[in-house]
Amino acid sequence: MKRLTAATIGAVMIFFAGNAIAGCIQGDCFNGPGKMDCRGIIYEGTFVNGKMNGQGTKTYPDGKRYVGNFANTRLSGQGTFTYPNGDRYEGNFENNKFNGYGVFICANGAKYEGEFKDCNYHGQGTLHYADGGVYTGLFQNNLPHGQGKMIYPDGRVYEGQFVAGRAEGQGKLTYSDGTVYTGQFVNDLAHGQGNLLCPNGIRQQGQFANGKYMGKG
């Protein structure tokens, strides 16, 4: 399955340069509602002591758009950030970045809902992949990492440990035909000590390597 990367999400390190008053094109850009243009970046909303504070909208020349709360010119609190390609983040911001709980919806149909850290999927969350797969569990730096459950598009279900996006460690894999493997995994494959139970009652118990049964060992 296609994995979403940090590049897909994109860091939101954006700020206004220059004097807030100099670019004021409407209203009160010091204390009150106003509209400011700074090098093509348009902010419309509330100002406090010449800084963006409270609710506002920020539009960028390349089509990006933020609607939500500001604190001392920074994206902070609840807001929505939309990209030109249709990707969208809705949730909490801290220090100009996705931090805390939020939802990232991709134009290709993928959707992540859960915890973010510095614009990355990080913590508990659920990722719906564009191909129909679903992962629920722990994330680290945009990848499944720790305890989780993956439902694959072909009907397989894996529950157990993940490392950097792959099944790794102790886990259980159930196939669509009812076959169940319980044991150790390495790089998404049965590898190490395990037990394979087929629907017809046949059992293979012992050592596995790269997804194949090697014997009792």
CSV table of C-alpha atoms in Angstrom, one decimal:
chain,number,residue,atom,x,y,z
A,1,MET,CA,0.0,0.0,0.0
A,2,LYS,CA,1.1,3.5,-0.7
A,3,ARG,CA,2.4,5.2,2.4
A,4,LEU,CA,2.0,8.9,3.1
A,5,THR,CA,5.2,10.8,3.8
A,6,ALA,CA,6.2,14.0,5.5
A,7,ALA,CA,6.4,15.5,2.1
A,8,THR,CA,2.8,14.6,1.4
A,9,ILE,CA,1.7,16.4,4.5
A,10,GLY,CA,4.1,19.4,4.3
A,11,ALA,CA,5.3,21.6,7.1
A,12,VAL,CA,3.3,24.7,7.8
A,13,MET,CA,6.1,27.1,8.7
A,14,ILE,CA,4.6,30.3,7.4
A,15,PHE,CA,4.8,33.8,8.7
A,16,PHE,CA,4.4,37.5,7.8
A,17,ALA,CA,7.5,39.5,7.2
A,18,GLY,CA,7.7,43.3,7.6
A,19,ASN,CA,5.6,45.8,9.4
A,20,ALA,CA,2.0,45.0,9.8
A,21,ILE,CA,0.8,48.5,9.3
A,22,ALA,CA,2.7,49.0,6.0
A,23,GLY,CA,0.7,46.5,4.2
A,24,CYS,CA,-2.7,47.4,5.6
A,25,ILE,CA,-5.3,47.7,2.7
A,26,GLN,CA,-8.5,47.8,4.7
A,27,GLY,CA,-9.8,48.4,8.2
A,28,ASP,CA,-7.7,48.6,11.3
A,29,CYS,CA,-4.5,46.5,11.1
A,30,PHE,CA,-3.4,47.5,14.6
A,31,ASN,CA,-6.3,46.9,16.9
A,32,GLY,CA,-9.5,45.6,15.3
A,33,PRO,CA,-10.6,43.9,12.1
A,34,GLY,CA,-8.5,44.6,9.1
A,35,LYS,CA,-7.0,43.3,5.9
A,36,MET,CA,-3.3,43.2,5.1
A,37,ASP,CA,-1.2,42.4,2.0
A,38,CYS,CA,2.4,41.3,2.5
A,39,ARG,CA,4.2,40.2,-0.6
A,40,GLY,CA,1.0,38.6,-2.0
A,41,ILE,CA,0.1,36.9,1.2
A,42,ILE,CA,-3.4,38.2,2.3
A,43,TYR,CA,-4.6,38.2,5.9
A,44,GLU,CA,-8.1,39.2,6.8
A,45,GLY,CA,-9.2,39.1,10.4
A,46,THR,CA,-8.5,40.4,13.9
A,47,PHE,CA,-5.4,42.4,14.9
A,48,VAL,CA,-4.1,43.1,18.4
A,49,ASN,CA,-1.2,45.5,18.9
A,50,GLY,CA,-0.3,45.1,15.2
A,51,LYS,CA,-0.2,41.3,15.3
A,52,MET,CA,-2.6,38.7,13.9
A,53,ASN,CA,-4.6,37.5,16.9
A,54,GLY,CA,-8.0,35.7,17.0
A,55,GLN,CA,-10.0,34.5,14.1
A,56,GLY,CA,-8.7,35.2,10.6
A,57,THR,CA,-8.1,34.0,7.1
A,58,LYS,CA,-4.7,33.8,5.4
A,59,THR,CA,-4.4,33.2,1.7
A,60,TYR,CA,-1.1,32.5,-0.1
A,61,PRO,CA,-0.1,33.3,-3.7
A,62,ASP,CA,0.3,29.6,-4.6
A,63,GLY,CA,-3.3,28.8,-3.5
A,64,LYS,CA,-2.8,27.6,0.0
A,65,ARG,CA,-5.4,28.9,2.5
A,66,TYR,CA,-5.7,28.9,6.3
A,67,VAL,CA,-8.9,29.7,8.1
A,68,GLY,CA,-8.8,29.6,11.9
A,69,ASN,CA,-7.2,31.0,15.0
A,70,PHE,CA,-4.0,33.0,15.3
A,71,ALA,CA,-1.9,33.9,18.4
A,72,ASN,CA,0.9,36.5,18.0
A,73,THR,CA,0.9,36.1,14.2
A,74,ARG,CA,1.2,32.3,14.4
A,75,LEU,CA,-1.3,29.6,13.4
A,76,SER,CA,-2.5,28.5,16.8
A,77,GLY,CA,-5.6,26.7,18.0
A,78,GLN,CA,-8.3,25.3,15.8
A,79,GLY,CA,-8.2,25.8,12.1
A,80,THR,CA,-8.4,24.4,8.6
A,81,PHE,CA,-5.4,24.4,6.1
A,82,THR,CA,-6.2,23.7,2.5
A,83,TYR,CA,-3.7,22.9,-0.3
A,84,PRO,CA,-4.2,23.7,-4.0
A,85,ASN,CA,-4.3,20.0,-4.9
A,86,GLY,CA,-7.3,19.5,-2.6
A,87,ASP,CA,-5.5,18.1,0.4
A,88,ARG,CA,-7.0,19.5,3.6
A,89,TYR,CA,-6.1,19.5,7.3
A,90,GLU,CA,-8.7,20.2,10.0
A,91,GLY,CA,-7.7,20.4,13.6
A,92,ASN,CA,-5.3,21.9,16.2
A,93,PHE,CA,-2.3,24.0,15.4
A,94,GLU,CA,0.6,25.0,17.6
A,95,ASN,CA,3.5,27.2,16.6
A,96,ASN,CA,2.5,27.1,12.9
A,97,LYS,CA,2.4,23.3,12.7
A,98,PHE,CA,-0.2,20.5,13.0
A,99,ASN,CA,0.0,19.5,16.6
A,100,GLY,CA,-2.5,17.7,18.7
A,101,TYR,CA,-5.7,16.1,17.4
A,102,GLY,CA,-6.7,16.6,13.7
A,103,VAL,CA,-7.9,15.1,10.5
A,104,PHE,CA,-5.9,15.1,7.2
A,105,ILE,CA,-7.9,14.4,4.1
A,106,CYS,CA,-6.0,13.7,0.8
A,107,ALA,CA,-7.4,14.4,-2.6
A,108,ASN,CA,-6.7,10.8,-3.6
A,109,GLY,CA,-9.2,9.5,-1.0
A,110,ALA,CA,-6.8,8.7,1.9
A,111,LYS,CA,-7.7,10.0,5.3
A,112,TYR,CA,-5.9,10.1,8.6
A,113,GLU,CA,-7.6,11.0,11.9
A,114,GLY,CA,-5.7,11.1,15.2
A,115,GLU,CA,-2.7,12.7,16.8
A,116,PHE,CA,-0.1,14.9,15.1
A,117,LYS,CA,3.3,16.1,16.2
A,118,ASP,CA,5.1,18.8,14.2
A,119,CYS,CA,3.0,18.0,11.0
A,120,ASN,CA,3.5,14.2,11.3
A,121,TYR,CA,1.2,11.4,12.1
A,122,HIS,CA,2.4,10.7,15.6
A,123,GLY,CA,0.6,8.9,18.4
A,124,GLN,CA,-2.8,7.1,18.3
A,125,GLY,CA,-4.7,7.4,15.0
A,126,THR,CA,-6.6,5.7,12.1
A,127,LEU,CA,-5.4,5.9,8.5
A,128,HIS,CA,-7.7,5.0,5.7
A,129,TYR,CA,-5.5,4.3,2.6
A,130,ALA,CA,-6.6,5.2,-0.9
A,131,ASP,CA,-6.5,1.5,-1.9
A,132,GLY,CA,-9.1,0.6,0.8
A,133,GLY,CA,-6.7,-0.6,3.5
A,134,VAL,CA,-7.2,0.6,7.1
A,135,TYR,CA,-4.7,0.9,9.9
A,136,THR,CA,-5.6,1.7,13.5
A,137,GLY,CA,-3.0,2.0,16.2
A,138,LEU,CA,0.2,3.9,17.0
A,139,PHE,CA,2.1,6.0,14.6
A,140,GLN,CA,5.6,7.5,14.6
A,141,ASN,CA,6.8,10.0,12.0
A,142,ASN,CA,3.9,9.2,9.6
A,143,LEU,CA,4.3,5.4,9.8
A,144,PRO,CA,2.5,2.6,11.8
A,145,HIS,CA,4.9,2.0,14.7
A,146,GLY,CA,4.0,0.1,17.9
A,147,GLN,CA,0.8,-1.8,18.6
A,148,GLY,CA,-1.8,-1.7,15.9
A,149,LYS,CA,-4.3,-3.4,13.5
A,150,MET,CA,-4.0,-3.4,9.7
A,151,ILE,CA,-6.9,-4.5,7.5
A,152,TYR,CA,-5.5,-5.1,4.0
A,153,PRO,CA,-7.5,-4.6,0.8
A,154,ASP,CA,-7.4,-8.3,0.0
A,155,GLY,CA,-9.2,-9.1,3.3
A,156,ARG,CA,-6.2,-10.1,5.5
A,157,VAL,CA,-6.1,-8.7,9.0
A,158,TYR,CA,-2.9,-8.3,11.0
A,159,GLU,CA,-2.9,-7.4,14.7
A,160,GLY,CA,0.3,-6.9,16.5
A,161,GLN,CA,3.6,-5.0,16.5
A,162,PHE,CA,4.7,-2.6,13.8
A,163,VAL,CA,8.1,-1.1,13.2
A,164,ALA,CA,8.5,1.8,10.7
A,165,GLY,CA,5.4,0.8,8.8
A,166,ARG,CA,5.9,-3.0,8.6
A,167,ALA,CA,4.7,-5.9,10.7
A,168,GLU,CA,7.6,-6.7,12.9
A,169,GLY,CA,7.7,-8.6,16.2
A,170,GLN,CA,4.8,-10.6,17.7
A,171,GLY,CA,1.5,-10.7,15.9
A,172,LYS,CA,-1.4,-12.5,14.4
A,173,LEU,CA,-2.4,-12.6,10.7
A,174,THR,CA,-5.8,-13.9,9.7
A,175,TYR,CA,-6.3,-14.6,6.0
A,176,SER,CA,-9.6,-14.2,4.1
A,177,ASP,CA,-10.0,-18.0,3.9
A,178,GLY,CA,-9.8,-18.3,7.7
A,179,THR,CA,-6.2,-19.5,7.9
A,180,VAL,CA,-4.5,-18.0,11.0
A,181,TYR,CA,-0.8,-17.5,11.7
A,182,THR,CA,0.3,-16.5,15.2
A,183,GLY,CA,3.9,-15.8,16.0
A,184,GLN,CA,6.9,-13.7,15.0
A,185,PHE,CA,7.1,-11.4,12.0
A,186,VAL,CA,10.0,-9.7,10.2
A,187,ASN,CA,9.5,-7.3,7.4
A,188,ASP,CA,5.8,-8.1,6.9
A,189,LEU,CA,6.4,-11.9,6.7
A,190,ALA,CA,6.1,-14.8,9.1
A,191,HIS,CA,9.6,-15.2,10.4
A,192,GLY,CA,10.7,-17.0,13.5
A,193,GLN,CA,8.7,-19.2,15.9
A,194,GLY,CA,5.1,-19.4,15.0
A,195,ASN,CA,1.9,-21.4,14.5
A,196,LEU,CA,-0.2,-21.8,11.3
A,197,LEU,CA,-3.7,-23.1,11.6
A,198,CYS,CA,-5.7,-23.9,8.5
A,199,PRO,CA,-9.5,-24.1,8.2
A,200,ASN,CA,-9.3,-27.9,7.5
A,201,GLY,CA,-7.6,-28.4,10.9
A,202,ILE,CA,-4.0,-28.8,9.5
A,203,ARG,CA,-1.5,-27.2,11.9
A,204,GLN,CA,2.1,-26.2,11.2
A,205,GLN,CA,4.0,-25.3,14.3
A,206,GLY,CA,7.7,-24.4,14.5
A,207,GLN,CA,10.1,-22.2,12.6
A,208,PHE,CA,9.1,-19.9,9.7
A,209,ALA,CA,11.4,-18.0,7.4
A,210,ASN,CA,10.3,-15.3,4.9
A,211,GLY,CA,6.7,-16.5,5.1
A,212,LYS,CA,7.4,-20.2,4.6
A,213,TYR,CA,7.2,-23.1,7.1
A,214,MET,CA,10.7,-24.6,7.7
A,215,GLY,CA,9.8,-27.3,10.2
A,216,LYS,CA,9.5,-27.8,13.9
A,217,GLY,CA,13.1,-26.7,14.4
